[in-house]
PDB file of C-alpha atoms in Angstrom:
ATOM      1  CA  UNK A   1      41.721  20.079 -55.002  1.00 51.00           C
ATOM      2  CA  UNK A   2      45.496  20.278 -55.725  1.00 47.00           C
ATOM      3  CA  UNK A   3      48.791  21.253 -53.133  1.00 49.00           C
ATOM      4  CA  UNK A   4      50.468  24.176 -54.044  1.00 45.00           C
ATOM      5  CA  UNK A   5      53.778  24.955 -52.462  1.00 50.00           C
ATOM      6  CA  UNK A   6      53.381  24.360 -48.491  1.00 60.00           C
ATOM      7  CA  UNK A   7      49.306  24.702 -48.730  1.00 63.00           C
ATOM      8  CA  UNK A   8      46.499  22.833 -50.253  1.00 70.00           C
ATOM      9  CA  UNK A   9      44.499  25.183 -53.033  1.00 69.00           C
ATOM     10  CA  UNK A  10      40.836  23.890 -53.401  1.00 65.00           C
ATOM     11  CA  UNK A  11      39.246  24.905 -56.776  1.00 71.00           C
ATOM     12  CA  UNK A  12      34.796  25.533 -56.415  1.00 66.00           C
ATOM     13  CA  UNK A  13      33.227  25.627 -59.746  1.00 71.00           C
ATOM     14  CA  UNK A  14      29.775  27.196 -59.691  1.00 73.00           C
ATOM     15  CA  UNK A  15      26.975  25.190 -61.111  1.00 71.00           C
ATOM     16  CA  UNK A  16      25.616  28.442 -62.388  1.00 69.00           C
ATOM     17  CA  UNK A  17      28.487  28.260 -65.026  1.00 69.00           C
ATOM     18  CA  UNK A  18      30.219  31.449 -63.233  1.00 72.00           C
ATOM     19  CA  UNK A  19      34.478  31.880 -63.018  1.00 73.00           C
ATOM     20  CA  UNK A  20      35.427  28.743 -60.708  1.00 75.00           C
ATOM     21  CA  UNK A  21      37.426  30.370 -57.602  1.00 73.00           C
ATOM     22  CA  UNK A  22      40.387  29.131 -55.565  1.00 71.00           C
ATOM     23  CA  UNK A  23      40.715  29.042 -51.874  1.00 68.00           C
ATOM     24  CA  UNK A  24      44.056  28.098 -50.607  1.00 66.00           C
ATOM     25  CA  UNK A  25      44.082  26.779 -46.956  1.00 65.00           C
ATOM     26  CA  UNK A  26      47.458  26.667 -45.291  1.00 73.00           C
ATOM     27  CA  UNK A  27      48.850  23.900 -43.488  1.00 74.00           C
ATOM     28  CA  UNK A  28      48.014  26.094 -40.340  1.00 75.00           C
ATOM     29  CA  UNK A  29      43.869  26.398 -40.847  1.00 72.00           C
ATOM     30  CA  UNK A  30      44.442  22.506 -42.241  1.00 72.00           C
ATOM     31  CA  UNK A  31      45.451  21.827 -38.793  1.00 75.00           C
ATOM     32  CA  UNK A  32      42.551  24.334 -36.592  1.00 77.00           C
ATOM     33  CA  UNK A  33      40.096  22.633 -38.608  1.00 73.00           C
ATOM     34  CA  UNK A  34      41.153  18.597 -37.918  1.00 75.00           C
ATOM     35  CA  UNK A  35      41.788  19.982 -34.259  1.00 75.00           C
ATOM     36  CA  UNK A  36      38.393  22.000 -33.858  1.00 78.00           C
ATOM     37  CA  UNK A  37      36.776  18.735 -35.582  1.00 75.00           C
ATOM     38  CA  UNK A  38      38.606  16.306 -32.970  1.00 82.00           C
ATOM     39  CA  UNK A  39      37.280  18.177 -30.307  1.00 79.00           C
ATOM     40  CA  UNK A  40      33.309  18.196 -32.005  1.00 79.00           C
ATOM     41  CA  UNK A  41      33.914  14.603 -31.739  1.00 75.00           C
ATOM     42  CA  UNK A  42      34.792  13.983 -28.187  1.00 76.00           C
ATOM     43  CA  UNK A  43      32.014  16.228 -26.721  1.00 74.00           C
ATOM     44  CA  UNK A  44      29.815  14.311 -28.621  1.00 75.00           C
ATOM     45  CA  UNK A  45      30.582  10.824 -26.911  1.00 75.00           C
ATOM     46  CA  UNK A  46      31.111  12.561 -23.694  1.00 73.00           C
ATOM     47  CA  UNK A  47      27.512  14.110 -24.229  1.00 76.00           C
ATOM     48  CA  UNK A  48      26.266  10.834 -25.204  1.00 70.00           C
ATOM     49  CA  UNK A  49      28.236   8.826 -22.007  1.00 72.00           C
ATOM     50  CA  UNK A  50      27.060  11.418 -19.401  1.00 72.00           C
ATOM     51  CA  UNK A  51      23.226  11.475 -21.337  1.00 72.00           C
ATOM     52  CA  UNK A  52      22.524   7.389 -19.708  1.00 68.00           C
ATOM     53  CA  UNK A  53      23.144   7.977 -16.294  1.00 73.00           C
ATOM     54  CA  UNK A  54      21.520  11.230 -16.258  1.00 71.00           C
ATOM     55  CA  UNK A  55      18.490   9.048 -17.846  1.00 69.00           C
ATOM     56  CA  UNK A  56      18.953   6.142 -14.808  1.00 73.00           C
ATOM     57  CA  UNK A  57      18.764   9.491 -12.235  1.00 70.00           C
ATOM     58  CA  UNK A  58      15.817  10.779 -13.900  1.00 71.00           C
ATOM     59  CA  UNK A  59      14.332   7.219 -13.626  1.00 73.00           C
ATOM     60  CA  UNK A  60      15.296   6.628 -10.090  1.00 77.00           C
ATOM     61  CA  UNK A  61      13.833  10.418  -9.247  1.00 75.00           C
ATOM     62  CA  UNK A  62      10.589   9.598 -10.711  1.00 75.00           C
ATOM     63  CA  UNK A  63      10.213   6.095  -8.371  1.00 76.00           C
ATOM     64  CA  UNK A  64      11.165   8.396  -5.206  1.00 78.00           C
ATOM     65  CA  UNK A  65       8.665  10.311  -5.774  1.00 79.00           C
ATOM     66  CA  UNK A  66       6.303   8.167  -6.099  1.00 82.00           C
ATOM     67  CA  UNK A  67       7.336   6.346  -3.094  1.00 80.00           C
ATOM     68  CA  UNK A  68       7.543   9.942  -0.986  1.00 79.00           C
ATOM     69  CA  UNK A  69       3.260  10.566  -2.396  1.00 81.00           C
ATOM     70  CA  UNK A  70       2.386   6.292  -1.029  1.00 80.00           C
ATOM     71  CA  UNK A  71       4.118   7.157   2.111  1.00 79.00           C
ATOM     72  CA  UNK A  72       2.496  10.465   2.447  1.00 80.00           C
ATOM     73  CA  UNK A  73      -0.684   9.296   1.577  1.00 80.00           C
ATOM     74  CA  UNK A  74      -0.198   6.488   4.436  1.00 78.00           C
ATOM     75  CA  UNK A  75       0.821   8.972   6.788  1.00 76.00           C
ATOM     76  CA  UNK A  76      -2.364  11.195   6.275  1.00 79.00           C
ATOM     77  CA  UNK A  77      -4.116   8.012   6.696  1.00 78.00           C
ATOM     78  CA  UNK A  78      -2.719   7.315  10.069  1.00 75.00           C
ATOM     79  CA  UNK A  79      -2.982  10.887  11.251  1.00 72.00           C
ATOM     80  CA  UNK A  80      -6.612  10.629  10.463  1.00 75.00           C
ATOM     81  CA  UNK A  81      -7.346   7.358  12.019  1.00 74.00           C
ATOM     82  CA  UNK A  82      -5.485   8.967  15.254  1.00 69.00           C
ATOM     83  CA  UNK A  83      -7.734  11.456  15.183  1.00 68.00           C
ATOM     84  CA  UNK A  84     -10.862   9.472  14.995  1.00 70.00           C
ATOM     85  CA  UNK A  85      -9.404   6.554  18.111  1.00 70.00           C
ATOM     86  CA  UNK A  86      -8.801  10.031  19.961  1.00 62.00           C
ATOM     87  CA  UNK A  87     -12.872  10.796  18.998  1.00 64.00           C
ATOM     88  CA  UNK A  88     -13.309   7.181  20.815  1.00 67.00           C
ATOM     89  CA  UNK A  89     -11.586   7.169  23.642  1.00 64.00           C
ATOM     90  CA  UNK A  90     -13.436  10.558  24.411  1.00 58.00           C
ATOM     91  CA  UNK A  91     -17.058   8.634  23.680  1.00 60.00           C
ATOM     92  CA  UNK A  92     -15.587   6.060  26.117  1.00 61.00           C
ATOM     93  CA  UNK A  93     -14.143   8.543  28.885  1.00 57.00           C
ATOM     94  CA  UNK A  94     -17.514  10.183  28.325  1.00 55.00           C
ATOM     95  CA  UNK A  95     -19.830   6.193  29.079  1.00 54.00           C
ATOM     96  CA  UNK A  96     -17.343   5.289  31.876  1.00 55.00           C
ATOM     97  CA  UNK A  97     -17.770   9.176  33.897  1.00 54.00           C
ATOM     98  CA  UNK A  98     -21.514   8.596  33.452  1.00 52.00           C
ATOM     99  CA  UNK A  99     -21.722   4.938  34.426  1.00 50.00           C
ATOM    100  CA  UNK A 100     -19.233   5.443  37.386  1.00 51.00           C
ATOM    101  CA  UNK A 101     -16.161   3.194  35.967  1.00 46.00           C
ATOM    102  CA  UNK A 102     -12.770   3.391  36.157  1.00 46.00           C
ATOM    103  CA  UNK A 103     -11.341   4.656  32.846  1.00 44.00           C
ATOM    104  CA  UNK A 104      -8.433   1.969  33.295  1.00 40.00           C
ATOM    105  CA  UNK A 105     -10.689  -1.219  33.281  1.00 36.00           C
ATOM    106  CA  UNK A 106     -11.210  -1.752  29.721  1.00 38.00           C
ATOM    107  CA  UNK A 107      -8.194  -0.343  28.896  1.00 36.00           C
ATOM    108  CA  UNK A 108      -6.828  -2.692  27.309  1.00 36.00           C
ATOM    109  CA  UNK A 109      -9.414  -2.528  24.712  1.00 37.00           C
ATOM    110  CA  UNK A 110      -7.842   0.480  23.175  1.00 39.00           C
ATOM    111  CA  UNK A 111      -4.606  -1.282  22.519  1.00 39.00           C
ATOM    112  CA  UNK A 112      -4.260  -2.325  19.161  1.00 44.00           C
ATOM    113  CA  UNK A 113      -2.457  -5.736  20.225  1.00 41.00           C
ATOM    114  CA  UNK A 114      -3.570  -6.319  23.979  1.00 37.00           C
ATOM    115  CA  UNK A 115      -1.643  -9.309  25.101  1.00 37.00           C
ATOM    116  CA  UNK A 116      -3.816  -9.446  28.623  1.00 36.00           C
ATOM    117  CA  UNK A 117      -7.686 -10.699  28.676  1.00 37.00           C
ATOM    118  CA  UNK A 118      -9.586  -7.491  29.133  1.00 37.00           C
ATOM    119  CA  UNK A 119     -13.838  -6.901  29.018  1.00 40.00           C
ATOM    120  CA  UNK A 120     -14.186 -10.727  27.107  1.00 41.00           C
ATOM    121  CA  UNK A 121     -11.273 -10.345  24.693  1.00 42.00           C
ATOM    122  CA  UNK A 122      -8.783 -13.511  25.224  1.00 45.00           C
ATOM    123  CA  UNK A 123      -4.949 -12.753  25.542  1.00 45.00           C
ATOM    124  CA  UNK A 124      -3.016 -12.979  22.229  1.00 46.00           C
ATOM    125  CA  UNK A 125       0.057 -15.426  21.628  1.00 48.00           C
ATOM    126  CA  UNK A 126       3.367 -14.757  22.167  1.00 46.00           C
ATOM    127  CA  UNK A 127       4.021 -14.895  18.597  1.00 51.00           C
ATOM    128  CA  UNK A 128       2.368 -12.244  17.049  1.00 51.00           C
ATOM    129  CA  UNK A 129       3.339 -13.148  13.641  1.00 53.00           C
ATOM    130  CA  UNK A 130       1.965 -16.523  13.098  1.00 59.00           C
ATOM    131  CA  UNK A 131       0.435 -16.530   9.946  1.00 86.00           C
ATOM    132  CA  UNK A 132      -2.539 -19.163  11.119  1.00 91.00           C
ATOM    133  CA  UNK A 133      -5.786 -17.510  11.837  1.00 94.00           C
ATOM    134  CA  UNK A 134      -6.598 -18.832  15.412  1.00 93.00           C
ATOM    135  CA  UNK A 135      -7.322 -15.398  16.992  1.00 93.00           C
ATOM    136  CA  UNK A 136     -11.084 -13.823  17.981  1.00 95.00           C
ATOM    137  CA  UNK A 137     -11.026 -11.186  15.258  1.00 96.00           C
ATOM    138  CA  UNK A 138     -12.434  -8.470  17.843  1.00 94.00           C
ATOM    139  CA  UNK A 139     -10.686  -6.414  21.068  1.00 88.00           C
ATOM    140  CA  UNK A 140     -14.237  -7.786  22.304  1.00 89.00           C
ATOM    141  CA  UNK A 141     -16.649 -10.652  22.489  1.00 88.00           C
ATOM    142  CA  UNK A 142     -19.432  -9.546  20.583  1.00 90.00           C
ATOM    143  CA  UNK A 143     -22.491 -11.493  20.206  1.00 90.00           C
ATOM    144  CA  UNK A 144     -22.710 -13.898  17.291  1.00 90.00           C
ATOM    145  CA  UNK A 145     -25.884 -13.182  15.598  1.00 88.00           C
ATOM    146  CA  UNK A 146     -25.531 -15.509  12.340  1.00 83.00           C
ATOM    147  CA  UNK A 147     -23.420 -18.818  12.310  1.00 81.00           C
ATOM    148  CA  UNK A 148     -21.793 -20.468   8.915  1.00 70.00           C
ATOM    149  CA  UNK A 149     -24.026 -22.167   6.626  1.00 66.00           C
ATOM    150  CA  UNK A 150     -21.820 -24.045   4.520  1.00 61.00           C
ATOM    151  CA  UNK A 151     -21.410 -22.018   1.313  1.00 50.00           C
ATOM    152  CA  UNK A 152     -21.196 -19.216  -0.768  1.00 47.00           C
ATOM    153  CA  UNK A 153     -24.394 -17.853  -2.666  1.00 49.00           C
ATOM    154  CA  UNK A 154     -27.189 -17.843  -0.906  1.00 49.00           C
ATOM    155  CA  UNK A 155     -25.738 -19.526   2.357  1.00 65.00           C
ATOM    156  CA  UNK A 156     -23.939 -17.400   4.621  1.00 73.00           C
ATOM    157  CA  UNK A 157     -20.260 -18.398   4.238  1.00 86.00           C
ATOM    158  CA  UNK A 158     -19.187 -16.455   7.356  1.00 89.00           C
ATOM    159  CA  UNK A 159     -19.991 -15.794  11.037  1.00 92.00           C
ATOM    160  CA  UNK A 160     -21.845 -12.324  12.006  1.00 93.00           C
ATOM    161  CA  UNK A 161     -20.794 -10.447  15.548  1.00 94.00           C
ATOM    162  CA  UNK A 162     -22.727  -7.743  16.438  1.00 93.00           C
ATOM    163  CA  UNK A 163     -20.513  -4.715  18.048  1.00 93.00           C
ATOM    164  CA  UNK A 164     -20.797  -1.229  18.227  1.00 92.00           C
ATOM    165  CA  UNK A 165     -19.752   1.219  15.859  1.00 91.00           C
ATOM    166  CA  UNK A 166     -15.931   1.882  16.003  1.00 90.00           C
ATOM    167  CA  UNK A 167     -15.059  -1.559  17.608  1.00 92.00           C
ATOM    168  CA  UNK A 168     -11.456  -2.561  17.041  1.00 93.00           C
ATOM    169  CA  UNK A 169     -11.127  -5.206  13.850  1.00 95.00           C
ATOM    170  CA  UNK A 170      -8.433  -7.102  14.370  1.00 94.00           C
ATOM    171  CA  UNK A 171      -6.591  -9.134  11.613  1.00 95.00           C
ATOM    172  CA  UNK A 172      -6.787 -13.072  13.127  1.00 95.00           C
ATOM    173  CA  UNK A 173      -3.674 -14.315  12.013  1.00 95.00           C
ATOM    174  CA  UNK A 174      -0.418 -12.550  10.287  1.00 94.00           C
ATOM    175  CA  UNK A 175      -0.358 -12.692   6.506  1.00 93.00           C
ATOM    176  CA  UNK A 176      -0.573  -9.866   3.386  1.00 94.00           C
ATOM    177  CA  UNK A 177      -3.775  -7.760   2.523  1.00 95.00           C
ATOM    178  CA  UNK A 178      -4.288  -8.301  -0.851  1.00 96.00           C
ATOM    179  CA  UNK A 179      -7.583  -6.458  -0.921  1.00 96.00           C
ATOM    180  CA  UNK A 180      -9.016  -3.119   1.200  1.00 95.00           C
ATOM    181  CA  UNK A 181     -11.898  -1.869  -0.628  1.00 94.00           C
ATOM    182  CA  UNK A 182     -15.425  -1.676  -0.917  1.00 95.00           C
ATOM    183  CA  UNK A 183     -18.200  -4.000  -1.905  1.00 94.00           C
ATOM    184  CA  UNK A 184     -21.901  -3.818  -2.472  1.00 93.00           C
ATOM    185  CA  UNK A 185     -22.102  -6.756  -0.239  1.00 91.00           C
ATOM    186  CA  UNK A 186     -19.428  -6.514   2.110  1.00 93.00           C
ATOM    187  CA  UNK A 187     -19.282  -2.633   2.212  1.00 94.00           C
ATOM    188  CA  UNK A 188     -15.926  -1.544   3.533  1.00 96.00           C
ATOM    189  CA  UNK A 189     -14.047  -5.258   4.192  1.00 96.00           C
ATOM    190  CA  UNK A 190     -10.157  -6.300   4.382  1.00 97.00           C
ATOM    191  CA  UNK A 191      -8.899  -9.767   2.685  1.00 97.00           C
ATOM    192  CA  UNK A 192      -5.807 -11.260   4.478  1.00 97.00           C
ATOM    193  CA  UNK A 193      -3.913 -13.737   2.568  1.00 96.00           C
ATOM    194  CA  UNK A 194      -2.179 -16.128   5.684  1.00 95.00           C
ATOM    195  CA  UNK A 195      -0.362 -18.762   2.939  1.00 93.00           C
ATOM    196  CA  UNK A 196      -0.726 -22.522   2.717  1.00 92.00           C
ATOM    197  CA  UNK A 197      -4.019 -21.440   0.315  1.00 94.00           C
ATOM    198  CA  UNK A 198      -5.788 -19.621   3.729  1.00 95.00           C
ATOM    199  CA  UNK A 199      -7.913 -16.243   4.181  1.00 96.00           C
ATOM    200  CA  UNK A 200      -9.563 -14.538   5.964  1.00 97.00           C
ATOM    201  CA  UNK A 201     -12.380 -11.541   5.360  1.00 97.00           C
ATOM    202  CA  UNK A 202     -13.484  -8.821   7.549  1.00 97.00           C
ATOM    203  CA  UNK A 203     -16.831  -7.040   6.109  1.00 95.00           C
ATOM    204  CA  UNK A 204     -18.781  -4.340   6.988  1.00 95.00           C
ATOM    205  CA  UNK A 205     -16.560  -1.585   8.340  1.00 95.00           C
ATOM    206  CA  UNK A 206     -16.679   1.793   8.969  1.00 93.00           C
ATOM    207  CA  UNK A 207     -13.096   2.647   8.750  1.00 93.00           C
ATOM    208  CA  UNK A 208     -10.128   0.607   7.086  1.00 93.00           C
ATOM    209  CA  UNK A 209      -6.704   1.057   9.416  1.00 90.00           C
ATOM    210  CA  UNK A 210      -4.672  -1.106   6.949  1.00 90.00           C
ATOM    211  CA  UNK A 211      -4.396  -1.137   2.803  1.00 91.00           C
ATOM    212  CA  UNK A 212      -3.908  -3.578  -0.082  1.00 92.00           C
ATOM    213  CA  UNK A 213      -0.029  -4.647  -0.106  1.00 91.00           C
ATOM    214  CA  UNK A 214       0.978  -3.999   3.823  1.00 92.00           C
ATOM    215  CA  UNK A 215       1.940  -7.330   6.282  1.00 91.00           C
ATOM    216  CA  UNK A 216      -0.020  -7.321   9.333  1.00 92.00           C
ATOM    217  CA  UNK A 217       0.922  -9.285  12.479  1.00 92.00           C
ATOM    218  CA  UNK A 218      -1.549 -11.314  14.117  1.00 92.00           C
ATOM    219  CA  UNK A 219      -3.680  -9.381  16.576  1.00 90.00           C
ATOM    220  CA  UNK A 220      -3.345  -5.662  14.471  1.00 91.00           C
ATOM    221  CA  UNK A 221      -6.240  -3.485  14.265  1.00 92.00           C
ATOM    222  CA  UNK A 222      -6.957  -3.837  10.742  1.00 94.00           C
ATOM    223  CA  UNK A 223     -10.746  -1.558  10.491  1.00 93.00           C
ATOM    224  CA  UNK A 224     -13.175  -0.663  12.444  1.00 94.00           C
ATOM    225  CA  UNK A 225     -16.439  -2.071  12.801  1.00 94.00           C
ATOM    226  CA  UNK A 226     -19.381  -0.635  11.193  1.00 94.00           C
ATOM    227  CA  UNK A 227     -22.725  -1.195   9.219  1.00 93.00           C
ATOM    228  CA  UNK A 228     -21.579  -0.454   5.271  1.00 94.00           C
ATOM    229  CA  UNK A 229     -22.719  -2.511   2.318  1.00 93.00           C
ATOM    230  CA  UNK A 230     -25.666  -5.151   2.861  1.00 91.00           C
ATOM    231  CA  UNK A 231     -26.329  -4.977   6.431  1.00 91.00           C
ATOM    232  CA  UNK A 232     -29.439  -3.843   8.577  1.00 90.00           C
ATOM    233  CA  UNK A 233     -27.102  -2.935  11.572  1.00 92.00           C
ATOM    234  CA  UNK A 234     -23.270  -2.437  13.426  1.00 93.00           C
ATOM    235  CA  UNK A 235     -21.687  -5.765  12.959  1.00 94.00           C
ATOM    236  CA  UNK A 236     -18.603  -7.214  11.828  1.00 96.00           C
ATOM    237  CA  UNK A 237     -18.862 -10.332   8.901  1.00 95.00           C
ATOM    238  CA  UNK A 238     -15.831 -12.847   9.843  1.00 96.00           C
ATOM    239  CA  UNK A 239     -15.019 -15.591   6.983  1.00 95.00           C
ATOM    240  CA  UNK A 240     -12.116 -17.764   6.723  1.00 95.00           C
ATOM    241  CA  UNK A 241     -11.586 -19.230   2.851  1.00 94.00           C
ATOM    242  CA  UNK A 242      -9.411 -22.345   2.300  1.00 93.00           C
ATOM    243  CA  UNK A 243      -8.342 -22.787  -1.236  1.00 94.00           C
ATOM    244  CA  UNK A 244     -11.270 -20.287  -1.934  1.00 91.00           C
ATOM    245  CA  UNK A 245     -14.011 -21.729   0.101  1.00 91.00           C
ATOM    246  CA  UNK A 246     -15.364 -20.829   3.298  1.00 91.00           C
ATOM    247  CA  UNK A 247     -15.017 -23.185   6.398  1.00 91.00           C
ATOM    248  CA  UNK A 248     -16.281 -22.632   9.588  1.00 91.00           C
ATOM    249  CA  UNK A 249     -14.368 -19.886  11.202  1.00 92.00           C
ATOM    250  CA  UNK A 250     -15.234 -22.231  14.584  1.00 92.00           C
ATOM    251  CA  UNK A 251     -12.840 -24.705  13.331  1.00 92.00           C
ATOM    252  CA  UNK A 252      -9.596 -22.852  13.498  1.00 93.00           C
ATOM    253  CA  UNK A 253     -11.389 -19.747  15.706  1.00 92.00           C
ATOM    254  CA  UNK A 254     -12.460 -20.062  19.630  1.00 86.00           C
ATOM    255  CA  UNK A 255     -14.822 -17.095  20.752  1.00 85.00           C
ATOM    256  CA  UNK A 256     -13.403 -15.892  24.069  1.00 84.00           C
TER     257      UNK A 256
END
């Protein structure tokens, strides 16, 4: 490369052996190029700037949208379960025509968190989000059929109320589901986790209201009652764990 008068000649030599040429770039084209090569360089870092927080939106898009398909998926949930109380309270307009009562006596029962005794249920607290399980786990009394034996294993480490079908489960304390599933055992059952190392199990539904990860208040309808997993008829299983094992529920539990 060598200047020549007010340019700058640059002199190619072929590696084929050929006549070397000369191309003479004026101070002009010198200056389009460094220009045109200034601005390659700034839309390059203002690609790469404007790339990261197009990433981050992309991100945060992705976490909407997975939080718009749980909340949908919740919502068909409830719109289902609506549907099926409706399918109750019909079966129990239906009982009370036939047996002559008043459709407004057990009402009540069909309230998720009835604060007033109605048809053997017992009138919740006044704070319905104590986390201590001290609540009758039904809207009704049931009839205890099996008692706590002391264990897990081959004892029974719960209490067993018989109920119809579609009776509301209630959760017996406020606290975190940390499991809504199904069990060979337990069929269909809810674990509540109410702190200080206490919780509480409700087996052998036919419906689950609530799912793993939502806070319940004490006295929410958590399931319905049924006859899934190991069972030879409608009941619900009650357990309360302490540290992991089952107590009584009749210490910390009074049927109504």
């Amino acid at each position: 490369m060598s200047r020549l008068g007010s340019g700058t000649s640059l002199i190619v030599v072929p590696a084929d052996g050929s006549e070397p040429r000369t191309i003479h770039l004026s101070p002009r084209r010198i200056r389009l190029a460094a220009a045109l090569g200034t601005l390659l360089g700034v839309a390059v870092v203002a690609m790469a700037a404007s790339w990261v927080p197009l990433a981050r939106g992309a991100a945060r898009s992705d976490d909407l949208a997975r939080q718009v398909d749980s909340l949908t998926a919740r919502q068909t949930r409830m719109e289902r379960l609506a549907q099926r109380l409706a399918q109750l309270e019909g079966v129990r307009d239906n009982y009370n025509l036939r047996l002559g009562v008043s459709s407004s006596a057990d009402s009540a029962l069909w309230v998720p968190a009835a604060r007033a005794s109605a048809g053997g249920g017992e009138a919740l607290p006044d704070d319905d989000a104590a986390t201590e399980p001290t609540v009758w786990p039904l809207t009704v009394a049931g009839a205890v059929t099996r008692s706590h034996l002391g264990g897990a294993g081959a004892d029974h480490p719960g209490i067993d109320i018989a109920v119809p079908t579609g009776s509301y489960v209630r959760a017996a304390g406020g606290g975190a589901v940390v499991e809504a599933a199904r069990d060979p055992d337990y069929g269909l059952f809810v674990l509540i986790d109410h702190g200080n190392g206490v919780r509480t199990r409700y087996g052998h539904a036919s419906y689950l209201v609530s799912d793993r990860g939502w806070t319940v208040r004490r006295g929410e309808v958590i399931a319905l009652s049924g006859s899934t997993g190991r069972s030879t008829a409608p009941h619900l299983h009650f357990e309360i764990l302490k540290n992991g094992r089952p107590i009584d529920p009749f210490t910390m539990v009074t049927p109504p």
